[in-house]
Coordinates of N, CA and C in Angstrom, one line a residue:
M174 N 125.1 189.9 58.0 CA 126.2 189.6 58.1 C 126.1 188.3 58.3
K175 N 125.2 187.3 58.4 CA 124.9 185.8 59.1 C 124.1 186.0 57.6
N176 N 123.7 186.3 57.4 CA 122.6 185.3 55.4 C 123.6 185.2 54.7
I177 N 124.6 186.8 54.6 CA 125.6 186.5 53.3 C 125.8 185.6 53.5
F178 N 127.4 184.8 55.0 CA 127.9 183.9 55.2 C 127.0 182.4 54.6
L179 N 125.7 182.4 54.8 CA 124.7 181.1 55.2 C 124.7 181.2 53.1
L180 N 124.9 181.9 52.6 CA 124.1 182.5 50.5 C 125.4 181.7 50.4
L181 N 126.8 182.4 51.1 CA 128.0 181.6 50.5 C 128.4 180.7 50.7
L182 N 127.3 179.4 52.0 CA 127.2 178.4 51.6 C 126.7 178.0 50.7
I183 N 125.4 177.8 51.1 CA 124.5 177.3 50.1 C 124.8 177.7 48.2
V184 N 125.3 178.6 47.9 CA 125.4 178.9 46.1 C 126.4 177.6 45.6
P185 N 127.7 177.8 45.8 CA 128.7 176.4 45.6 C 127.3 175.1 45.9
A186 N 126.9 175.2 46.9 CA 126.0 174.2 46.6 C 125.0 173.4 45.4
L187 N 124.4 174.1 45.8 CA 123.4 174.9 44.7 C 124.0 174.0 43.0
L188 N 125.0 175.0 43.3 CA 125.6 174.4 41.5 C 126.9 173.4 41.6
V189 N 126.5 173.1 42.5 CA 127.6 171.6 42.3 C 126.2 170.2 41.7
A190 N 125.2 170.7 42.4 CA 124.1 169.7 42.5 C 123.7 170.2 40.9
Q191 N 123.8 170.8 40.5 CA 123.3 171.4 38.7 C 124.5 171.1 38.7
S192 N 124.9 171.2 38.5 CA 126.8 170.5 37.7 C 126.8 168.5 38.0
D193 N 125.8 168.5 38.9 CA 125.8 166.6 39.0 C 124.4 166.1 38.1
E194 N 123.6 166.6 38.1 CA 123.0 166.4 37.6 C 122.8 167.1 35.8
K195 N 122.9 168.1 35.6 CA 123.8 167.8 33.9 C 124.3 166.7 33.6
L196 N 125.9 166.6 34.1 CA 126.2 164.8 34.2 C 125.8 164.1 34.1
L197 N 124.5 163.7 35.1 CA 123.1 162.2 35.1 C 123.1 162.9 33.3
I198 N 122.0 163.7 33.3 CA 121.3 163.7 31.5 C 122.1 163.4 30.7
K199 N 123.2 164.0 30.9 CA 124.9 163.7 29.3 C 124.1 162.5 30.0
K200 N 124.9 161.7 30.6 CA 124.4 159.8 30.5 C 123.4 160.0 29.9
G201 N 122.7 160.5 30.2 CA 121.1 159.7 30.2 C 120.1 159.0 30.7
I202 N 120.6 159.8 31.9 CA 119.7 158.7 32.8 C 119.1 160.1 33.4
D203 N 117.2 159.7 33.4 CA 116.2 160.3 33.6 C 115.9 160.5 35.4
T204 N 116.9 162.1 35.2 CA 116.9 163.1 37.0 C 115.4 162.9 37.5
E205 N 114.4 162.9 36.3 CA 112.8 163.2 37.2 C 112.8 161.6 37.8
K206 N 112.8 161.0 37.4 CA 113.3 159.4 38.0 C 114.1 158.8 38.8
Y207 N 114.0 157.3 39.3 CA 114.8 157.5 41.0 C 115.5 156.9 40.2
I208 N 117.6 157.5 40.4 CA 117.9 157.5 39.9 C 118.8 156.6 41.0
P209 N 119.7 155.3 41.1 CA 119.8 154.3 41.7 C 122.0 155.2 42.4
K210 N 121.7 154.4 42.9 CA 122.7 155.1 44.2 C 123.9 153.8 43.9
G211 N 123.1 152.7 43.8 CA 124.5 151.4 44.1 C 124.9 151.3 45.5
L212 N 124.8 150.1 45.7 CA 125.5 149.4 47.0 C 126.6 150.0 47.4
K213 N 126.4 149.8 48.6 CA 127.7 150.2 49.0 C 128.6 149.0 49.8
V214 N 129.7 148.6 50.3 CA 130.6 149.0 50.8 C 130.2 147.3 51.9
G215 N 130.2 145.9 52.5 CA 129.7 146.9 54.0 C 128.4 145.1 53.6
E216 N 127.8 146.2 52.5 CA 126.3 145.6 53.1 C 126.7 144.8 52.2
V217 N 125.4 144.1 52.5 CA 124.8 142.1 52.3 C 124.2 142.3 51.0
A218 N 124.9 141.0 49.7 CA 124.8 141.2 48.6 C 123.3 140.0 48.7
P219 N 122.4 141.2 47.5 CA 121.2 140.3 47.2 C 121.3 138.5 46.3
K220 N 121.0 138.0 46.7 CA 121.7 136.4 46.4 C 120.7 136.8 44.8
I221 N 121.5 136.2 44.1 CA 121.7 135.8 43.4 C 120.6 134.1 41.6
I222 N 120.1 134.1 41.8 CA 119.1 133.0 40.6 C 119.7 133.7 39.3
A223 N 119.6 132.8 38.1 CA 119.6 133.0 37.6 C 119.8 132.0 36.6
S224 N 119.8 132.1 35.1 CA 119.9 131.2 34.0 C 121.0 132.4 33.3
S225 N 122.4 130.7 32.6 CA 122.6 131.9 32.5 C 122.8 132.0 31.2
L226 N 123.6 132.3 29.6 CA 122.5 132.7 28.8 C 123.1 130.6 27.4
S227 N 124.4 129.6 28.4 CA 125.2 129.0 28.2 C 123.3 127.8 28.9
G228 N 122.4 128.0 29.7 CA 121.6 127.8 30.1 C 122.4 126.7 31.5
E229 N 123.7 127.5 32.1 CA 123.7 127.1 33.4 C 123.3 127.7 34.0
K230 N 122.4 126.7 35.7 CA 122.3 126.9 36.8 C 122.9 127.9 38.0
I231 N 122.8 129.4 38.1 CA 123.5 130.1 38.7 C 122.9 130.8 40.2
N232 N 123.8 130.1 41.1 CA 123.2 130.3 42.8 C 124.2 130.9 43.3
S233 N 124.2 132.2 43.7 CA 125.4 133.1 44.1 C 125.6 132.4 45.0
E234 N 124.8 132.3 46.3 CA 125.0 131.2 47.9 C 125.3 129.9 47.3
E235 N 125.5 129.8 46.2 CA 126.2 128.2 46.8 C 128.1 127.7 46.0
L236 N 127.3 129.4 44.7 CA 129.0 130.1 44.6 C 130.5 130.3 45.4
L237 N 129.1 130.6 46.9 CA 130.3 131.8 47.8 C 130.5 130.0 48.0
K238 N 130.6 129.5 48.9 CA 130.3 128.4 50.0 C 132.6 127.9 49.0
E239 N 132.3 127.9 47.8 CA 134.0 127.8 47.3 C 134.3 129.1 46.9
K240 N 134.4 130.6 47.2 CA 134.9 131.2 46.2 C 134.2 132.7 45.8
E241 N 134.7 133.4 45.2 CA 134.5 135.0 45.7 C 133.4 135.1 44.7
I242 N 133.3 136.0 44.2 CA 132.2 136.8 42.7 C 132.5 138.1 42.5
V243 N 133.0 138.4 41.4 CA 132.8 138.9 40.8 C 131.8 139.8 39.8
V244 N 130.3 140.7 40.3 CA 129.5 140.9 39.1 C 129.8 142.4 38.9
I245 N 129.9 142.1 37.0 CA 129.9 143.3 36.1 C 128.6 143.4 35.4
F246 N 128.2 145.2 35.2 CA 126.6 144.8 34.6 C 127.3 145.5 34.2
Y247 N 127.0 145.4 32.2 CA 126.9 146.3 31.2 C 125.2 146.5 30.6
R248 N 125.8 147.7 29.5 CA 124.6 148.4 29.2 C 123.9 147.1 28.0
G249 N 124.9 147.4 27.3 CA 124.0 146.4 25.6 C 125.0 146.1 24.5
E250 N 124.5 145.2 23.3 CA 125.7 144.4 22.5 C 125.5 145.7 21.0
W251 N 124.8 147.0 21.9 CA 125.3 147.4 21.3 C 126.5 148.7 21.8
C252 N 127.0 148.9 22.4 CA 127.6 149.6 23.2 C 128.8 149.7 23.1
P253 N 129.2 150.5 21.7 CA 130.9 149.8 21.4 C 132.3 150.2 22.9
I254 N 131.6 150.8 24.1 CA 132.3 151.3 25.1 C 132.1 149.7 25.5
C255 N 131.7 148.5 26.2 CA 130.7 147.6 26.6 C 131.9 146.4 26.0
N256 N 131.1 146.6 24.5 CA 131.7 145.2 23.9 C 133.8 146.1 24.0
R257 N 134.4 146.6 24.0 CA 135.3 146.4 23.9 C 135.8 146.3 25.6
Y258 N 135.0 147.3 26.6 CA 135.4 146.3 28.1 C 135.3 145.3 28.1
L259 N 134.1 144.6 27.2 CA 134.5 142.9 27.6 C 135.3 142.4 26.6
S260 N 135.7 142.3 25.7 CA 136.8 142.1 25.5 C 138.7 142.1 26.2
N261 N 138.5 142.9 26.3 CA 139.0 142.5 27.1 C 139.9 142.2 28.2
L262 N 138.6 142.7 28.8 CA 138.2 141.7 30.4 C 138.7 139.9 29.6
N263 N 138.1 139.3 29.1 CA 137.9 138.0 28.6 C 139.0 137.8 28.1
D264 N 139.8 138.5 27.4 CA 141.5 138.5 26.9 C 142.4 138.3 28.4
S265 N 141.7 138.7 30.5 CA 143.0 139.2 30.3 C 142.0 137.6 32.5
L266 N 141.0 136.9 31.8 CA 140.1 136.0 32.8 C 140.5 135.7 33.5
S267 N 142.2 135.0 32.7 CA 142.6 134.0 33.9 C 142.7 133.9 34.7
Y268 N 143.7 135.2 34.8 CA 144.3 136.5 35.6 C 143.9 136.2 38.0
I269 N 141.8 136.8 36.4 CA 141.1 136.7 37.7 C 139.6 135.0 38.3
L270 N 140.5 134.6 37.3 CA 140.0 133.2 37.7 C 140.9 132.6 38.6
D271 N 142.6 132.2 38.7 CA 142.9 132.2 39.5 C 142.8 132.8 40.6
K272 N 142.9 133.5 41.1 CA 142.1 133.7 42.0 C 140.9 132.8 43.0
N273 N 140.1 131.9 42.5 CA 139.6 130.8 42.8 C 138.5 132.0 43.0
V274 N 137.7 132.3 41.3 CA 136.7 134.0 41.3 C 136.6 133.4 40.5
Q275 N 134.6 133.7 40.8 CA 133.4 133.5 39.5 C 133.3 135.0 38.9
V276 N 132.8 135.6 38.1 CA 132.8 136.0 36.6 C 131.9 135.6 36.3
L277 N 129.9 136.6 36.7 CA 129.5 136.9 35.9 C 129.4 137.9 35.9
V278 N 128.6 138.4 34.3 CA 128.9 139.3 33.3 C 127.2 139.7 33.7
V279 N 126.6 140.9 33.8 CA 125.3 141.2 33.8 C 124.2 141.7 33.4
G280 N 123.7 141.3 32.0 CA 123.1 143.1 31.0 C 121.9 142.6 31.0
P281 N 120.9 143.8 30.5 CA 119.7 143.7 30.2 C 118.8 143.5 28.8
E282 N 119.8 142.5 28.1 CA 118.8 142.2 26.8 C 118.4 141.2 27.4
T283 N 117.6 140.1 25.6 CA 117.3 139.6 25.3 C 118.2 138.1 25.4
F284 N 118.1 136.7 25.2 CA 118.7 136.0 24.9 C 119.2 136.2 23.4
E285 N 119.3 136.6 23.0 CA 119.2 136.3 21.4 C 120.8 137.7 21.7
N286 N 120.0 139.3 22.2 CA 121.7 139.3 22.3 C 122.5 139.6 22.4
T287 N 122.1 139.0 23.8 CA 123.2 138.4 24.4 C 124.4 137.6 23.6
E288 N 123.9 136.7 23.0 CA 124.3 136.0 22.1 C 125.1 137.1 20.9
K289 N 124.7 137.6 21.0 CA 125.6 138.8 19.9 C 126.7 139.4 20.5
I290 N 126.9 139.8 22.0 CA 127.5 140.0 22.9 C 128.6 139.5 23.6
Q291 N 128.3 137.5 23.1 CA 129.5 137.4 23.6 C 130.1 137.1 22.2
K292 N 129.5 137.0 21.0 CA 130.8 136.4 20.4 C 131.2 138.3 20.1
K293 N 130.8 139.1 19.6 CA 131.4 140.2 19.4 C 132.9 140.9 20.9
S294 N 133.0 139.8 22.4 CA 134.1 139.7 23.3 C 134.3 138.7 22.9
E295 N 134.0 137.5 22.2 CA 135.0 136.0 22.7 C 134.3 135.7 24.2
A296 N 133.9 135.7 24.8 CA 133.3 135.7 26.0 C 133.6 134.5 26.4
T297 N 134.6 134.6 27.9 CA 134.4 132.4 28.5 C 133.3 133.4 29.5
F298 N 133.5 134.0 29.6 CA 133.1 134.3 31.2 C 131.5 133.6 31.2
T299 N 130.8 134.2 32.7 CA 129.3 133.5 32.9 C 128.9 135.0 31.7
L300 N 127.7 134.9 31.3 CA 126.5 136.0 31.0 C 125.1 135.6 31.2
I301 N 124.7 137.2 31.9 CA 123.7 136.6 32.7 C 123.0 137.9 31.7
P302 N 121.4 137.4 31.2 CA 120.5 138.2 30.7 C 119.9 137.8 31.7
D303 N 119.6 139.4 32.1 CA 118.3 139.2 33.0 C 117.4 140.3 32.6
T304 N 116.6 139.4 32.1 CA 115.5 140.2 30.9 C 114.7 141.1 32.4
S305 N 114.2 140.4 33.2 CA 113.3 140.2 33.9 C 114.1 142.1 35.8
M306 N 115.1 141.9 35.4 CA 116.2 142.7 35.7 C 115.9 143.7 37.3
Q307 N 115.9 142.1 37.4 CA 115.5 142.2 38.6 C 117.3 142.0 39.3
I308 N 117.9 141.2 39.2 CA 119.6 141.7 40.1 C 119.4 143.0 39.5
M309 N 119.5 143.6 38.7 CA 119.3 144.7 38.3 C 119.3 146.0 38.9
K310 N 118.3 146.5 40.1 CA 117.4 146.6 41.2 C 117.6 146.8 42.2
R311 N 117.7 145.2 42.1 CA 119.0 144.5 43.2 C 119.9 145.2 44.0
F312 N 120.9 144.8 42.5 CA 122.0 146.0 43.3 C 122.2 147.3 42.4
D313 N 120.8 147.9 42.8 CA 120.4 149.8 42.6 C 121.3 149.6 41.6
V314 N 121.3 149.5 39.8 CA 122.0 149.4 39.2 C 120.9 150.3 37.8
L315 N 119.8 149.8 38.4 CA 119.0 150.2 36.7 C 118.6 151.5 36.3
F316 N 118.2 152.0 35.9 CA 117.7 154.2 35.7 C 116.1 153.4 34.8
N317 N 115.6 155.2 34.5 CA 115.3 154.9 33.3 C 115.8 156.2 32.7
V318 N 116.1 155.6 31.4 CA 117.2 156.7 29.7 C 116.0 157.5 28.9
T319 N 116.6 158.9 29.5 CA 115.8 160.3 28.3 C 115.5 159.4 27.3
K320 N 114.6 161.0 26.9 CA 113.8 160.7 26.2 C 114.8 160.8 24.8
K321 N 116.4 161.8 25.0 CA 117.1 162.2 24.1 C 118.5 161.7 23.8
Y322 N 119.0 160.7 25.1 CA 119.8 159.6 25.2 C 118.3 157.5 23.9
Q323 N 117.5 158.0 23.6 CA 117.1 157.1 23.3 C 117.7 157.7 22.0
S324 N 117.2 158.9 21.3 CA 117.2 159.4 20.4 C 118.7 159.9 20.1
K325 N 119.2 159.5 20.7 CA 121.3 159.6 20.5 C 121.5 158.2 19.8
I326 N 120.9 157.0 20.3 CA 121.3 155.9 20.4 C 120.4 155.3 18.9
K327 N 119.8 155.7 18.9 CA 118.6 155.6 17.2 C 119.7 155.8 16.7
T328 N 120.2 157.0 16.3 CA 120.2 157.8 15.3 C 121.8 157.9 15.0
F329 N 122.5 157.0 15.9 CA 124.4 156.7 16.4 C 124.2 155.2 15.6
L330 N 123.3 154.7 16.8 CA 124.0 152.7 17.1 C 122.6 152.1 16.6
F331 N 121.9 153.4 15.7 CA 120.8 152.2 15.0 C 120.4 151.2 15.8
T332 N 120.1 151.8 17.7 CA 119.4 150.8 18.4 C 118.7 151.6 19.1
D333 N 116.9 150.7 19.2 CA 115.7 150.8 20.0 C 116.0 150.6 21.4
I334 N 116.1 151.5 22.0 CA 117.1 150.5 24.4 C 115.9 149.7 24.3
A335 N 114.6 149.9 24.8 CA 114.1 149.3 24.9 C 113.1 147.9 24.1
E336 N 113.4 148.4 23.0 CA 112.9 147.1 22.3 C 114.9 146.5 21.8
S337 N 115.7 146.6 22.2 CA 116.8 145.8 22.0 C 116.7 144.7 23.3
N338 N 116.3 145.6 24.9 CA 115.7 145.0 25.6 C 114.5 143.9 25.6
N339 N 113.6 143.7 24.9 CA 111.9 144.2 25.2 C 111.7 143.5 26.3
Q340 N 111.8 145.3 26.6 CA 111.0 145.7 27.2 C 110.0 147.7 27.2
D341 N 109.2 147.8 27.7 CA 107.9 148.7 27.7 C 109.3 149.8 27.4
E342 N 109.8 150.2 28.9 CA 111.3 151.3 28.5 C 112.2 150.7 29.0
A343 N 112.5 152.0 28.1 CA 114.0 151.4 28.3 C 115.0 151.7 29.7
K344 N 115.5 151.1 29.4 CA 116.5 151.5 30.7 C 117.3 150.0 30.5
L345 N 118.2 151.5 32.0 CA 119.8 150.8 31.9 C 120.7 150.3 33.1
P346 N 121.8 149.4 33.1 CA 122.7 149.5 34.1 C 123.6 150.8 34.3
V347 N 124.0 151.4 35.9 CA 125.2 151.3 35.8 C 125.9 149.9 35.4
P348 N 127.2 151.5 35.0 CA 127.4 149.3 34.5 C 129.0 149.3 36.1
A349 N 128.7 149.1 36.5 CA 129.1 148.8 37.8 C 129.8 147.4 37.6
T350 N 130.6 147.1 38.6 CA 131.3 146.6 39.8 C 131.7 146.1 41.0
Y351 N 131.0 145.5 41.1 CA 131.0 144.5 42.8 C 131.9 143.1 43.2
I352 N 132.6 143.4 43.7 CA 133.9 142.4 43.6 C 132.3 141.8 45.3
I353 N 132.0 139.9 45.9 CA 131.0 140.1 47.1 C 131.9 138.6 47.5
G354 N 131.9 138.9 49.3 CA 133.5 137.6 49.8 C 131.9 136.9 49.5
K355 N 133.8 135.8 51.1 CA 133.0 135.0 50.5 C 132.0 134.6 52.0
D356 N 131.6 136.2 52.9 CA 130.2 136.0 54.0 C 129.6 136.4 52.5
G357 N 129.6 136.8 51.7 CA 128.0 136.8 51.4 C 127.2 138.4 50.9
K358 N 129.3 139.5 51.8 CA 128.7 140.7 52.3 C 130.1 141.4 50.8
I359 N 129.7 142.8 50.4 CA 130.5 143.4 49.2 C 131.7 144.0 50.0
K360 N 132.4 143.7 49.5 CA 133.9 144.4 49.7 C 134.7 145.4 49.5
W361 N 133.8 145.5 47.9 CA 135.1 146.1 47.0 C 133.5 147.3 46.1
R362 N 134.1 148.0 45.8 CA 132.8 148.3 44.7 C 133.7 149.4 43.3
H363 N 133.0 149.9 42.0 CA 133.2 150.2 41.0 C 131.9 150.9 40.3
F364 N 131.2 151.8 41.1 CA 129.8 152.3 40.9 C 130.3 154.2 40.4
D365 N 129.7 154.1 38.9 CA 129.9 155.2 38.1 C 128.9 156.1 37.4
Y366 N 128.6 157.4 37.0 CA 126.8 157.5 36.0 C 127.9 157.6 34.7
D367 N 129.3 157.6 34.9 CA 130.0 157.8 33.1 C 130.7 156.7 33.5
Y368 N 129.3 156.5 31.9 CA 129.6 154.4 31.5 C 130.6 154.6 30.5
S369 N 131.4 155.3 30.6 CA 133.1 154.9 29.5 C 134.4 154.6 30.8
K370 N 134.6 155.0 31.5 CA 135.1 154.9 32.9 C 135.0 153.3 33.5
R371 N 135.2 152.8 33.6 CA 135.0 150.9 33.7 C 136.4 150.4 34.6
A372 N 135.7 149.2 36.5 CA 137.0 148.4 37.0 C 137.4 147.8 35.4
S373 N 138.8 148.4 35.8 CA 140.2 147.1 34.9 C 140.1 145.7 35.7
V374 N 141.1 145.4 34.6 CA 141.1 144.0 35.9 C 142.4 143.9 36.9
K375 N 142.8 145.0 36.6 CA 144.2 145.0 37.4 C 143.7 145.7 38.8
V376 N 142.7 146.3 38.3 CA 141.8 147.1 39.6 C 140.9 145.7 40.8
I377 N 140.2 144.9 39.5 CA 140.2 144.0 40.4 C 141.2 143.0 40.9
L378 N 141.9 142.8 40.3 CA 142.5 142.0 41.3 C 143.6 142.7 42.1
D379 N 143.9 144.5 42.2 CA 144.5 144.5 43.9 C 143.3 144.3 44.4
H380 N 141.7 144.0 45.0 CA 140.9 143.6 45.3 C 140.2 142.4 45.2
L381 N 141.1 142.1 45.3 CA 140.1 140.0 45.3 C 141.2 139.4 46.5
N382 N 140.5 138.2 47.6 CA 141.6 137.9 48.2 C 141.4 138.5 49.5

């Protein structure tokens, strides 16, 4: 009887784990390699030192002396969902900026490809090409892309992910959103492996200040 009870507990857990893994693979995440979990609320956010697309020097420690920071990760200019989301973000950007907040949008692409998404979304927010992928690693959003998903993107969106990012391997970020408080800690996050699910401007506003 005891063994049967244990089996009833284990089998559903295994089925859930298998289901979760299938979802990750479907979204292009190579589960045989590192699977990011994202930084947690309450953790100290990594320092961001970078150059924006416009050439502005970004230092998150300096920004946090006066403002909270919203950090948004996107996948690429080839991604229709990213383009639509960033375009909508730009349309409502003033509501976020009115809260005395800096918005940093980080992607894995080259400067040239980042310029393309700026034009597509008509972005006025700060775009950061994370060409070294260090910001994405520190925020624990970076993953290796499966061969099958790479082939899918080549076939339907005519893009080689590794080439688009000027990297030897195809890697992408989970399109997560973090709000960093003035104390330097993460006060809220949206982290979903399903890249079709993003943090809306309304939800971001609800968690600011």
